[in-house]
Short mmCIF file of C-alpha atoms in Angstrom, two decimals:
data_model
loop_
_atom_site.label_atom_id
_atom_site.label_comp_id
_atom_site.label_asym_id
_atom_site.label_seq_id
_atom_site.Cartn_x
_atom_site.Cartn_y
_atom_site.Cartn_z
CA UNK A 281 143.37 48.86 176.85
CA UNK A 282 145.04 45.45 176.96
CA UNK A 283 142.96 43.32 179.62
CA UNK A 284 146.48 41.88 181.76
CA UNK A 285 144.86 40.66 185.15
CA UNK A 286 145.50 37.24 183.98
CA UNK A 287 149.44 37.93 183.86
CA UNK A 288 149.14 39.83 186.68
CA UNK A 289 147.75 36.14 188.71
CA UNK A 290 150.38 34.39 187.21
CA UNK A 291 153.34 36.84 188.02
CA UNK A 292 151.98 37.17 191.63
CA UNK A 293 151.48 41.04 191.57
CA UNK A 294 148.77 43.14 192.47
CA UNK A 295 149.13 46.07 190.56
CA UNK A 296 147.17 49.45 191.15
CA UNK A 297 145.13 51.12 188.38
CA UNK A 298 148.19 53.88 187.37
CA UNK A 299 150.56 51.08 186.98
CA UNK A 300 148.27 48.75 185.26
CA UNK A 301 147.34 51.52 183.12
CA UNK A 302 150.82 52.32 182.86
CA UNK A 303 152.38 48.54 182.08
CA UNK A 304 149.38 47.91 180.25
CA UNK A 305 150.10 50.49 177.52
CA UNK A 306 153.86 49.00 177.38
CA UNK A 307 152.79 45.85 177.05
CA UNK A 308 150.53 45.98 174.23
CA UNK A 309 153.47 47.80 172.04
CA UNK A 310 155.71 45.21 172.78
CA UNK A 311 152.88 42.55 171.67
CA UNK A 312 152.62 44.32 168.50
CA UNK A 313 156.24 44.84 168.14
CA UNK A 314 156.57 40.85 168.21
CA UNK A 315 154.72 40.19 165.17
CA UNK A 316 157.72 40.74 163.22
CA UNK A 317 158.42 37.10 164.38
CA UNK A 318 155.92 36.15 162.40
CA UNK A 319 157.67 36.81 158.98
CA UNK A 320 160.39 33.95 159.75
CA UNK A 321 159.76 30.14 158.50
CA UNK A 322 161.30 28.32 161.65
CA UNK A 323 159.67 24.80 160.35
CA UNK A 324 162.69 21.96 160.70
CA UNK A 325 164.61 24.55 162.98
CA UNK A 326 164.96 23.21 166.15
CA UNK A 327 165.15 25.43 169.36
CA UNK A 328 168.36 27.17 170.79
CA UNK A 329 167.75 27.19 174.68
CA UNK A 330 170.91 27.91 175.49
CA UNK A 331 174.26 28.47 173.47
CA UNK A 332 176.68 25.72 174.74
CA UNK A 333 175.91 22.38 173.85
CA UNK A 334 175.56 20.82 177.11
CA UNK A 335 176.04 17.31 178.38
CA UNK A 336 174.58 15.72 181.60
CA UNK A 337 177.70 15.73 183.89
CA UNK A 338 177.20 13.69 186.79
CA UNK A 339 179.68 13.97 189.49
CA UNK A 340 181.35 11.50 192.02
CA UNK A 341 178.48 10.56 194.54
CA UNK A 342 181.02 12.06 197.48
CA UNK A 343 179.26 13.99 200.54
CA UNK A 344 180.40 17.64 200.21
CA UNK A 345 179.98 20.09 202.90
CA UNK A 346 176.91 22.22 202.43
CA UNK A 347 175.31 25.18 204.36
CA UNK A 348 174.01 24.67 207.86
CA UNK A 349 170.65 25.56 208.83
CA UNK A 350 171.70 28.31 210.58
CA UNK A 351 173.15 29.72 207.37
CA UNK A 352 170.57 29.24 205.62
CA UNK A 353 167.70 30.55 207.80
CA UNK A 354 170.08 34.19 208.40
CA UNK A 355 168.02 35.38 205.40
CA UNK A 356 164.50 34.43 206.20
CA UNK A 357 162.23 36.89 207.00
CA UNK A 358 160.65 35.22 209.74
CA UNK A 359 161.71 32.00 210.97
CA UNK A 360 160.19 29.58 214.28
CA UNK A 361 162.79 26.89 216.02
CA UNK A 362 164.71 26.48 213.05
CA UNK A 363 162.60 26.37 210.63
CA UNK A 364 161.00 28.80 207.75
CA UNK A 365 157.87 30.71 209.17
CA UNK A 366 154.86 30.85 207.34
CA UNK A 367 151.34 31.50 207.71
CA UNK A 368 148.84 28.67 208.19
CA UNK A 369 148.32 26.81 204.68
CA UNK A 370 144.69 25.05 205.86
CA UNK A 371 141.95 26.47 207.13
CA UNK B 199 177.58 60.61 192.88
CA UNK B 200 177.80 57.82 195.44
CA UNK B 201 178.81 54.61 193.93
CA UNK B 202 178.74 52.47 196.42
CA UNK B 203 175.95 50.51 197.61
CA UNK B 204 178.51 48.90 199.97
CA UNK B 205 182.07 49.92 200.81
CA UNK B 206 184.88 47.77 202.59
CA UNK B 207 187.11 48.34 204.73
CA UNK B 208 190.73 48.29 203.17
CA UNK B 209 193.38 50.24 203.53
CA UNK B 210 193.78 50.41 199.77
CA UNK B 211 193.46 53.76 198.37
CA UNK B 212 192.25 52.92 194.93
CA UNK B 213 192.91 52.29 191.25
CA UNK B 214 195.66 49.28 190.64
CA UNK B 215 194.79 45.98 192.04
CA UNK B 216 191.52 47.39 192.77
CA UNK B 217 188.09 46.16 191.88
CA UNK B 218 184.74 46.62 192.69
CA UNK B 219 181.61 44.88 192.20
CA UNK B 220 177.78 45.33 190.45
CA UNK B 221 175.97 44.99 193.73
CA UNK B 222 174.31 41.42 192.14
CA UNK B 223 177.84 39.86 192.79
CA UNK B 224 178.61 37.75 196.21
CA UNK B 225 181.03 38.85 198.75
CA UNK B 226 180.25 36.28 201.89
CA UNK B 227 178.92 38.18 204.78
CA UNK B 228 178.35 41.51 203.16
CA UNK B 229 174.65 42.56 201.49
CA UNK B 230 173.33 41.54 197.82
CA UNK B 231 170.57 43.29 196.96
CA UNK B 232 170.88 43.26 192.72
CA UNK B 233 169.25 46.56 193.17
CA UNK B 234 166.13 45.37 194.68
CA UNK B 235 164.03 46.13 197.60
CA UNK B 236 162.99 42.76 197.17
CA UNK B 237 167.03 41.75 198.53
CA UNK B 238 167.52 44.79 200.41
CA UNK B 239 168.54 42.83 203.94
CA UNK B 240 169.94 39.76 202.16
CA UNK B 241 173.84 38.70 203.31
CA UNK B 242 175.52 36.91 200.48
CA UNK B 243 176.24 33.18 202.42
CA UNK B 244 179.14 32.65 199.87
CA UNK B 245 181.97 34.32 198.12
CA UNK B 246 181.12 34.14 194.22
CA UNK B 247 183.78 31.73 192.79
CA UNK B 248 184.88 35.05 190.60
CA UNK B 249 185.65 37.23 194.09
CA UNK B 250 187.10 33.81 195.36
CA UNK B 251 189.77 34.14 192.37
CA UNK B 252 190.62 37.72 192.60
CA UNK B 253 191.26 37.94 196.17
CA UNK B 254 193.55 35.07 195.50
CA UNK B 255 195.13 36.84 193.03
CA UNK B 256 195.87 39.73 195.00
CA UNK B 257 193.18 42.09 193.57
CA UNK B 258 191.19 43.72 196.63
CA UNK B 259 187.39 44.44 196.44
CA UNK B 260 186.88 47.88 197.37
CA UNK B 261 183.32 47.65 197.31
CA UNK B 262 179.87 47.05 195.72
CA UNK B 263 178.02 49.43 193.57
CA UNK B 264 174.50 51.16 192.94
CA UNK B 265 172.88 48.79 189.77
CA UNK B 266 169.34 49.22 187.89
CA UNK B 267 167.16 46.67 189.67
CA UNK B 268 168.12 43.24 188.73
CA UNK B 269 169.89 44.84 185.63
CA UNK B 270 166.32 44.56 183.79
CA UNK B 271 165.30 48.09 182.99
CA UNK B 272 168.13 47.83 179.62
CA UNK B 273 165.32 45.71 178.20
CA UNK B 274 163.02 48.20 177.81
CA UNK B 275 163.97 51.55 176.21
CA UNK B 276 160.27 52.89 175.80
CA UNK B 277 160.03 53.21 179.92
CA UNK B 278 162.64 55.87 179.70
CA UNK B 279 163.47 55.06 183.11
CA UNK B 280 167.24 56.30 183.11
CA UNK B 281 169.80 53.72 183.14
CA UNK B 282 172.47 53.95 186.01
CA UNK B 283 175.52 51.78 186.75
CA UNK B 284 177.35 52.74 189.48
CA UNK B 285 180.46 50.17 188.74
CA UNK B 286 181.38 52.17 185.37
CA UNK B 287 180.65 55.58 186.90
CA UNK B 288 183.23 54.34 189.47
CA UNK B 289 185.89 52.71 186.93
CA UNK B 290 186.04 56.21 184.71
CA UNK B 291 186.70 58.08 187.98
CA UNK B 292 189.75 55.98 188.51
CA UNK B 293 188.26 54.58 191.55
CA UNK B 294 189.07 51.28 190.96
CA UNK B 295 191.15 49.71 187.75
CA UNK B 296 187.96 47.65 186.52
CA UNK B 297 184.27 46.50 187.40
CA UNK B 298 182.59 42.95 187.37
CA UNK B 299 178.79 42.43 186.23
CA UNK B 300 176.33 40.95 184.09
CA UNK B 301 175.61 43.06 181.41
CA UNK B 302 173.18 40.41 180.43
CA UNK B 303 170.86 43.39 178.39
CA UNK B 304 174.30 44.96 176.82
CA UNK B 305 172.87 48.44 178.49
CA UNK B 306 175.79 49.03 181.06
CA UNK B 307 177.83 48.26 177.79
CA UNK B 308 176.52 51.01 176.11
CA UNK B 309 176.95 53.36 179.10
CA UNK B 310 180.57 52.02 179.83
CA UNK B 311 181.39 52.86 176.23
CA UNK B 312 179.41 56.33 176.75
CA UNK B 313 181.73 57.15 179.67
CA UNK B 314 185.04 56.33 177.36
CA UNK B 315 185.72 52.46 178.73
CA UNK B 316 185.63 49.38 177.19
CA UNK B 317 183.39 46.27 178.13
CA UNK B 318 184.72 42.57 178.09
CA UNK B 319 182.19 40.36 177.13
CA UNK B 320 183.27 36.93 177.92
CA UNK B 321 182.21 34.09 176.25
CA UNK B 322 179.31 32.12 177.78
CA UNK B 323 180.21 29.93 179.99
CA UNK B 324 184.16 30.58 180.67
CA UNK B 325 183.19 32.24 183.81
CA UNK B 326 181.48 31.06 186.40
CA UNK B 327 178.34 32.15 187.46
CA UNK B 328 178.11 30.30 191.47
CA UNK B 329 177.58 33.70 193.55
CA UNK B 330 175.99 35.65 190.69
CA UNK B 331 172.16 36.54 191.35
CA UNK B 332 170.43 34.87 188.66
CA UNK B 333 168.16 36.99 186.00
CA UNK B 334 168.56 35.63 182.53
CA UNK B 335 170.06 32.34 182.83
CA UNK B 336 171.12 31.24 178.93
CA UNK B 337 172.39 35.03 178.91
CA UNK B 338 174.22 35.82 182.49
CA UNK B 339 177.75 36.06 182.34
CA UNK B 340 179.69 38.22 184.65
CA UNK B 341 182.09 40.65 182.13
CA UNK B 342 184.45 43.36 183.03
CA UNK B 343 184.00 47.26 182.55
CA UNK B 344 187.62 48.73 182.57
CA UNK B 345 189.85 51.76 181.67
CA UNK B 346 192.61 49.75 180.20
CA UNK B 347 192.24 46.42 178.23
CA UNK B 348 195.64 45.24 179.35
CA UNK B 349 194.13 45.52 182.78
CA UNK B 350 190.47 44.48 181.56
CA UNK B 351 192.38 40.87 180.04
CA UNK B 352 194.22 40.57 182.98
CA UNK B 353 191.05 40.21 185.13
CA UNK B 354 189.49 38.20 182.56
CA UNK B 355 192.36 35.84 183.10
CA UNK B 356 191.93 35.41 186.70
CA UNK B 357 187.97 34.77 187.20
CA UNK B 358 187.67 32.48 183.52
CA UNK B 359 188.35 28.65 184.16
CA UNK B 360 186.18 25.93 184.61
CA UNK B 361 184.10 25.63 188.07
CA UNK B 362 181.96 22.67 188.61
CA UNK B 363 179.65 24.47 190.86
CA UNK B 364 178.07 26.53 187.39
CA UNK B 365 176.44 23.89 185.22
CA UNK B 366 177.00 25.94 181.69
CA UNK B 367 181.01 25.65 182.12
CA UNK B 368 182.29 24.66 179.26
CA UNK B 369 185.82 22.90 179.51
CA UNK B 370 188.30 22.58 181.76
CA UNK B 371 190.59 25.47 180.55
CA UNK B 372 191.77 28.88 181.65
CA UNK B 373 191.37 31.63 179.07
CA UNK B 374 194.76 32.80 178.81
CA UNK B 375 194.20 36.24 177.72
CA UNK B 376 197.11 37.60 179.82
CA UNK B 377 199.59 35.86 177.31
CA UNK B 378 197.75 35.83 174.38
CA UNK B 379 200.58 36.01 171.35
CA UNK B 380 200.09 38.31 167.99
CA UNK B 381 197.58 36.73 165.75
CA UNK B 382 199.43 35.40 162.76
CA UNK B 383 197.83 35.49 159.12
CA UNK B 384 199.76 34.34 156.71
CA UNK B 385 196.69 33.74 154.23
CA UNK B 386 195.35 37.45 154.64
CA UNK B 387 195.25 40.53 156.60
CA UNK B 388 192.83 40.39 159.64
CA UNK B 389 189.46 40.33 158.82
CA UNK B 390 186.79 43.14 160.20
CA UNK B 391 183.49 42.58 158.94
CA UNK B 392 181.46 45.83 158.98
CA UNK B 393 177.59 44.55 157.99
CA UNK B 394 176.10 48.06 156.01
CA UNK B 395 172.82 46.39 157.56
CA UNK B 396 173.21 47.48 160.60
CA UNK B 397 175.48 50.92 160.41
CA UNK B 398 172.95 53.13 158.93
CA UNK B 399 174.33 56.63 158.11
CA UNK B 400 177.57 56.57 159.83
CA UNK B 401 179.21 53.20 158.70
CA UNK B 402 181.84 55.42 156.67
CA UNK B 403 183.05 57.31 159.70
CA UNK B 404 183.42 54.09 161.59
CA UNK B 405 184.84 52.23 158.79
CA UNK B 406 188.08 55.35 158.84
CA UNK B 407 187.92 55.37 162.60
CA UNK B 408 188.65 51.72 162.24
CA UNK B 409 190.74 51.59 159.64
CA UNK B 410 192.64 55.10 160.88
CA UNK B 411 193.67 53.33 164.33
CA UNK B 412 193.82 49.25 163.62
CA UNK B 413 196.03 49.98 160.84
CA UNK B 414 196.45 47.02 157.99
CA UNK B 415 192.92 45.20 157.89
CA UNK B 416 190.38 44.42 155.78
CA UNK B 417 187.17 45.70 155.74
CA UNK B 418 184.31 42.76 154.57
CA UNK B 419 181.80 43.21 154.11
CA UNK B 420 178.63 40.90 154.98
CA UNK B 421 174.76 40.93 155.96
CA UNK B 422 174.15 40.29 159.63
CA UNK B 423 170.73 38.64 159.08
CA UNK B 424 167.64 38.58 160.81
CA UNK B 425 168.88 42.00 162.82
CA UNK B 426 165.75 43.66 162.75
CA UNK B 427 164.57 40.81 165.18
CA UNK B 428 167.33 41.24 167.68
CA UNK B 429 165.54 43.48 169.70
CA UNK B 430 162.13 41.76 170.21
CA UNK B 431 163.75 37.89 170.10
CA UNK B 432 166.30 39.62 173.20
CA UNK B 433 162.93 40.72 174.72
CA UNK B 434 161.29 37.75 174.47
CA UNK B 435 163.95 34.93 175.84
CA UNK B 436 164.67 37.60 178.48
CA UNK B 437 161.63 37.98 179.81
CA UNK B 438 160.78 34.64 179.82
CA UNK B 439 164.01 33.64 181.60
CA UNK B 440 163.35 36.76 183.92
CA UNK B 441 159.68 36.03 185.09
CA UNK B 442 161.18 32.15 185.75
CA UNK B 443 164.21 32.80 188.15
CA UNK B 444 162.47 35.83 189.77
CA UNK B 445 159.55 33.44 191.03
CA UNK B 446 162.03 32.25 193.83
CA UNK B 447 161.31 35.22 194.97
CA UNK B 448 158.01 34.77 197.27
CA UNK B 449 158.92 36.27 201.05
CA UNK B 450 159.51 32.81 202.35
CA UNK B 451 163.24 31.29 202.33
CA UNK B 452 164.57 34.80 201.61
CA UNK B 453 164.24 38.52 200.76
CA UNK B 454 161.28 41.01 201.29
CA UNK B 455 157.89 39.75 202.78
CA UNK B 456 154.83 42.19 203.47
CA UNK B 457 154.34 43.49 207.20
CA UNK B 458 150.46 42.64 206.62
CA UNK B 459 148.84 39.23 205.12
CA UNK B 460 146.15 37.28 206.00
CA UNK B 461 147.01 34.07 203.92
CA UNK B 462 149.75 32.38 201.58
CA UNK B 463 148.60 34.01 198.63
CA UNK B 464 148.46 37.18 200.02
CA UNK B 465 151.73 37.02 201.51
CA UNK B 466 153.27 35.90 197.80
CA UNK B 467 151.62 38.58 195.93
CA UNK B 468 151.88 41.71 198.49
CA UNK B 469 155.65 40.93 198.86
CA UNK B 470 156.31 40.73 195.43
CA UNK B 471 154.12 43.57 194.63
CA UNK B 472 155.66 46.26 197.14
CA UNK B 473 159.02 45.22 196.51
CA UNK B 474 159.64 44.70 192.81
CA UNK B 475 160.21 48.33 191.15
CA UNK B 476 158.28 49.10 187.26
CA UNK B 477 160.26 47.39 184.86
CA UNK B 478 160.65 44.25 186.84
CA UNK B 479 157.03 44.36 187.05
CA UNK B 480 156.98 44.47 183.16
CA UNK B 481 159.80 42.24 182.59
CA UNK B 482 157.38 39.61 185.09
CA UNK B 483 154.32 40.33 182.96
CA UNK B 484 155.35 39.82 179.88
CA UNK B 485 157.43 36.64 180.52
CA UNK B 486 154.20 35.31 181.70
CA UNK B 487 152.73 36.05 178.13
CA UNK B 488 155.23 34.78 176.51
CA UNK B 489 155.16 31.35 178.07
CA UNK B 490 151.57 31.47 178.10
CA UNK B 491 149.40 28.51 176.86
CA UNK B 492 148.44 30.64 173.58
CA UNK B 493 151.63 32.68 173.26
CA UNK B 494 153.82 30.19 173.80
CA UNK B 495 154.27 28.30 170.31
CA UNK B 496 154.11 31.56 168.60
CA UNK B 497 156.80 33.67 170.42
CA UNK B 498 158.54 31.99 173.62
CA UNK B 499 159.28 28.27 171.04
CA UNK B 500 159.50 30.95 167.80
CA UNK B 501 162.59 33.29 169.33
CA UNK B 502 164.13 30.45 170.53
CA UNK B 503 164.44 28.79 166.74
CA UNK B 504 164.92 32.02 165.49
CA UNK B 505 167.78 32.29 168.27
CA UNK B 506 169.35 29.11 166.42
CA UNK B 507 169.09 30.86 162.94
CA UNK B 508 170.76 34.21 164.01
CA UNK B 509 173.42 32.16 165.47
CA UNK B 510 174.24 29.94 162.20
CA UNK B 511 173.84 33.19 160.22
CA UNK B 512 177.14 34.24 161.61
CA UNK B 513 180.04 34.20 158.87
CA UNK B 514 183.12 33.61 160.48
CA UNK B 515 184.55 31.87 158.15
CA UNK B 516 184.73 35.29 156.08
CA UNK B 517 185.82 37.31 158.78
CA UNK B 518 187.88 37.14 162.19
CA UNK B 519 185.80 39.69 163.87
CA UNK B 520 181.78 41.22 163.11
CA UNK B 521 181.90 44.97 164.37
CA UNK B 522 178.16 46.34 165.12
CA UNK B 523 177.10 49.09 166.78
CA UNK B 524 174.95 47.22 169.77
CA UNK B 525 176.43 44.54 171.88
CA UNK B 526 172.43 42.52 172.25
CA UNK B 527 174.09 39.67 169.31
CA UNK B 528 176.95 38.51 171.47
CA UNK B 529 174.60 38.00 174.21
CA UNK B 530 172.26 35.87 171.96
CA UNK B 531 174.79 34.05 170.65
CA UNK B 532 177.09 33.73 173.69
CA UNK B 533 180.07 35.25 171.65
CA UNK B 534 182.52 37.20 173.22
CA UNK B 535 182.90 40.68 172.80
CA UNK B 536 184.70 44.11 173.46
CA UNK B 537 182.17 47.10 173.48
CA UNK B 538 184.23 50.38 173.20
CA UNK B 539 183.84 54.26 172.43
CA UNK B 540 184.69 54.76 168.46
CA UNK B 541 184.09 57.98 167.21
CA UNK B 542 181.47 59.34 169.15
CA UNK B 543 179.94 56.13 169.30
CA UNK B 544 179.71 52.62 170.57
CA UNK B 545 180.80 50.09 168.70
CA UNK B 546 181.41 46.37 169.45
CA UNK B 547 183.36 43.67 167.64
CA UNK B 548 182.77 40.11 168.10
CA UNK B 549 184.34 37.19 167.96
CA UNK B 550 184.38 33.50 167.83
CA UNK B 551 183.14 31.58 170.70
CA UNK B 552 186.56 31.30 173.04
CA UNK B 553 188.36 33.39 170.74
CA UNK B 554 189.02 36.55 172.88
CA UNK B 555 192.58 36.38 171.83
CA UNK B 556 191.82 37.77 168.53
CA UNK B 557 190.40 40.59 170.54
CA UNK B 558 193.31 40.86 173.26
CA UNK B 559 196.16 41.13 170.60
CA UNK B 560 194.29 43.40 168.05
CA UNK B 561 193.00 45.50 170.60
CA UNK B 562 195.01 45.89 173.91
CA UNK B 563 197.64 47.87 172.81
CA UNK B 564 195.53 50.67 171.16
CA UNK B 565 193.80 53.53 172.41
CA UNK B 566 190.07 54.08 172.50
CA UNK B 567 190.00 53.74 168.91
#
């Protein structure tokens, strides 16, 4: 089976053993399916991020109205004197 | 079946002038949750600049309705998880005239077409994205599931036009579809390329079905290359995009966090853990392979060149529009698109970039051809 606790760290999940086993399985035929890549020469062809071919637009430096902090902190989870709540980050 | 995820109150009783929306859409003040338990008690802060223009156009929202989780689970066919969209389930009951969402994978598409409607697939970047919940961000593009394409263009009219707050718009011009005149061709008949590649064993019954109810074109046809790599390229951009705009998810600013944790970590990975569903949990591991130190050159940087040859592989100077029976190459190539029932199955012609007015006028007066 394909060894994915590596991914897992760098997704931030914590999968148990029937979905590992599960994703695992999935993800190892999709790996193998990808090696049809493999048959293309791409040398001199240059990446296609994205389809439009976009400019840097820079806008008038005019204060708009944003969101207030009460807006914004509606959809936190847990929030102290207007501000995000999170655990302690030093020990 | 129950559509809605979230119903308003109107005193509109359905059909014309109604819409609804795929529950990843913003309607200020009323839940977003993209299908996700992660964004189960999130309130949308704004209107998306699409619901901004309908309402202002008269069209009332009826509601917003059940989606696959982040619209993810089209990407992979081998989890057999069944595919569900509650916005074209609600649009062939005549509950509303059409549907907005971001068919990003092409699987509601397929479905739509399934269920006898057609799918407008704008092209990227003629309508904004500012409200949409982000999942694949060189693919989102919010598109219209309707009944009627004279309705479906109408929409399309309304929500296309240039909005500053979506940095992929494109120029400062409404897509007129609602007045789009008859295509004139004075040089030839109009142009349907049907690529044998791609239509295995039943390219003669959709060549008659097309030919039966478009009347006077021309069949060409031409070889849509590199189509045996549309599937795993689509895989991995998407993923990769995925795995990226899903890591704002982390039970801090917004959205699900854990009832237990002892530390940051913890608190990152339990959230994210209980509240992402199976294939966003696949679609999150493999775009961290893909953009992985040693997969990185050899498939993220690879499908993203071989992205740019699929693209320049398309021949339309030979043809006004490529017909093929999955909608995942106007997504790649940001083309717009009509997906539609033909003959038992799903066809979808493509176009241009910005040329949906070859679609509008060839298409809008037929029936489901």
């Amino acid at each position: 089976m394909l060894e994915i606790n590596g991914y897992e760290a760098m997704a931030m999940l914590d999968l148990d053993e029937a979905e590992r086993k599960q994703l695992a399985m999935h993800i190892e035929g999709l790996k193998e399916s990808f090696s049809a890549l493999d048959s293309v020469d791409t040398s001199g062809i240059l990446p296609l991020v994205s389809v439009p071919q976009l400019q840097n637009v820079l806008r008038e430096d005019v204060a708009d109205k944003m969101m207030s902090r009460d807006e914004i902190l509606k959809n936190a989870p847990e929030q102290y004197d207007g501000y995000f709540q999170v655990p302690g980050t030093l020990d | 079946m129950d559509y809605f995820v979230t119903k308003y109150d109107t005193n509109h009783s359905g059909g014309a002038d109604c819409a609804v929306l795929e529950d990843s859409i913003m309607k200020k003040g009323s839940p977003v949750t993209a299908g996700s338990r992660m964004l189960a008690d999130f309130i949308s802060p704004i209107d998306a600049t699409a619901v901004t223009k309908l309402e202002s156009a008269g069209v009332t929202i009826l509601g917003k309705m059940r989606m696959d989780e982040f619209g993810v689970g089209g990407l992979f066919p081998s989890l057999e998880t069944s595919s569900c969209s509650g916005a074209a389930a609600a649009v062939a009951d005549g509950v509303a005239a059409f549907a907005l969402c971001n068919d990003y994978t092409g699987a509601v598409s397929l479905e739509a077409a399934a269920l006898g409607l057609y799918y407008i697939q704008p092209t990227y970047g003629t309508v904004s994205r500012y409200g949409l919940v982000p999942a694949v961000a060189s693919m989102d593009q919010i598109g219209i599931i309707c009944k009627s394409l004279v309705e479906g263009f109408r929409a399309l009219s309304i929500i296309s036009g240039f909005d500053d707050k979506d940095g992929v718009m494109q120029a400062e011009q409404r897509l007129d579809n609602d007045n789009a005149q008859p295509m004139e061709h004075p040089e030839h008949k109009l142009r349907i390329a049907l690529p044998k590649n791609v239509f295995s064993d039943n390219f003669d019954s959709i060549s008659s079905h097309l030919l039966e109810r478009l009347g006077d074109v021309e069949i060409v046809d031409i070889e849509l290359k590199y189509s045996e790599l549309y599937a795993p390229v689509m895989q991995i951009l998407c993923c990769a995009e995925f795995s990226n705009n899903i890591s704002r998810y982390d039970g801090i600013k917004f959205g699900y966090r854990t009832k237990e944790y002892t530390s940051l970590q913890e608190l990152y990975t339990k959230s994210r853990t209980e509240a992402f569903g199976l294939e966003v949990k696949l679609a999150a591991l493999m775009g961290a392979l893909v953009l992985s130190q040693e997969n990185y050159t050899r498939l993220y940087d690879k499908a993203m060149r071989i992205r740019r040859l699929m693209r320049d592989a398309l021949q339309f100077d030979q043809c006004d529009i490529i017909a093929a029976p999955f909608p995942c190459l106007s997504r790649l190539c940001g083309l717009p698109a009509v997906t539609m029932p033909c003959g038992g199955n799903a066809l979808t012609l493509m176009v241009a970039p910005g040329r949906e007015d070859v679609l509008n006028t060839v298409l809008k007066d037929r029936k489901h051809i």
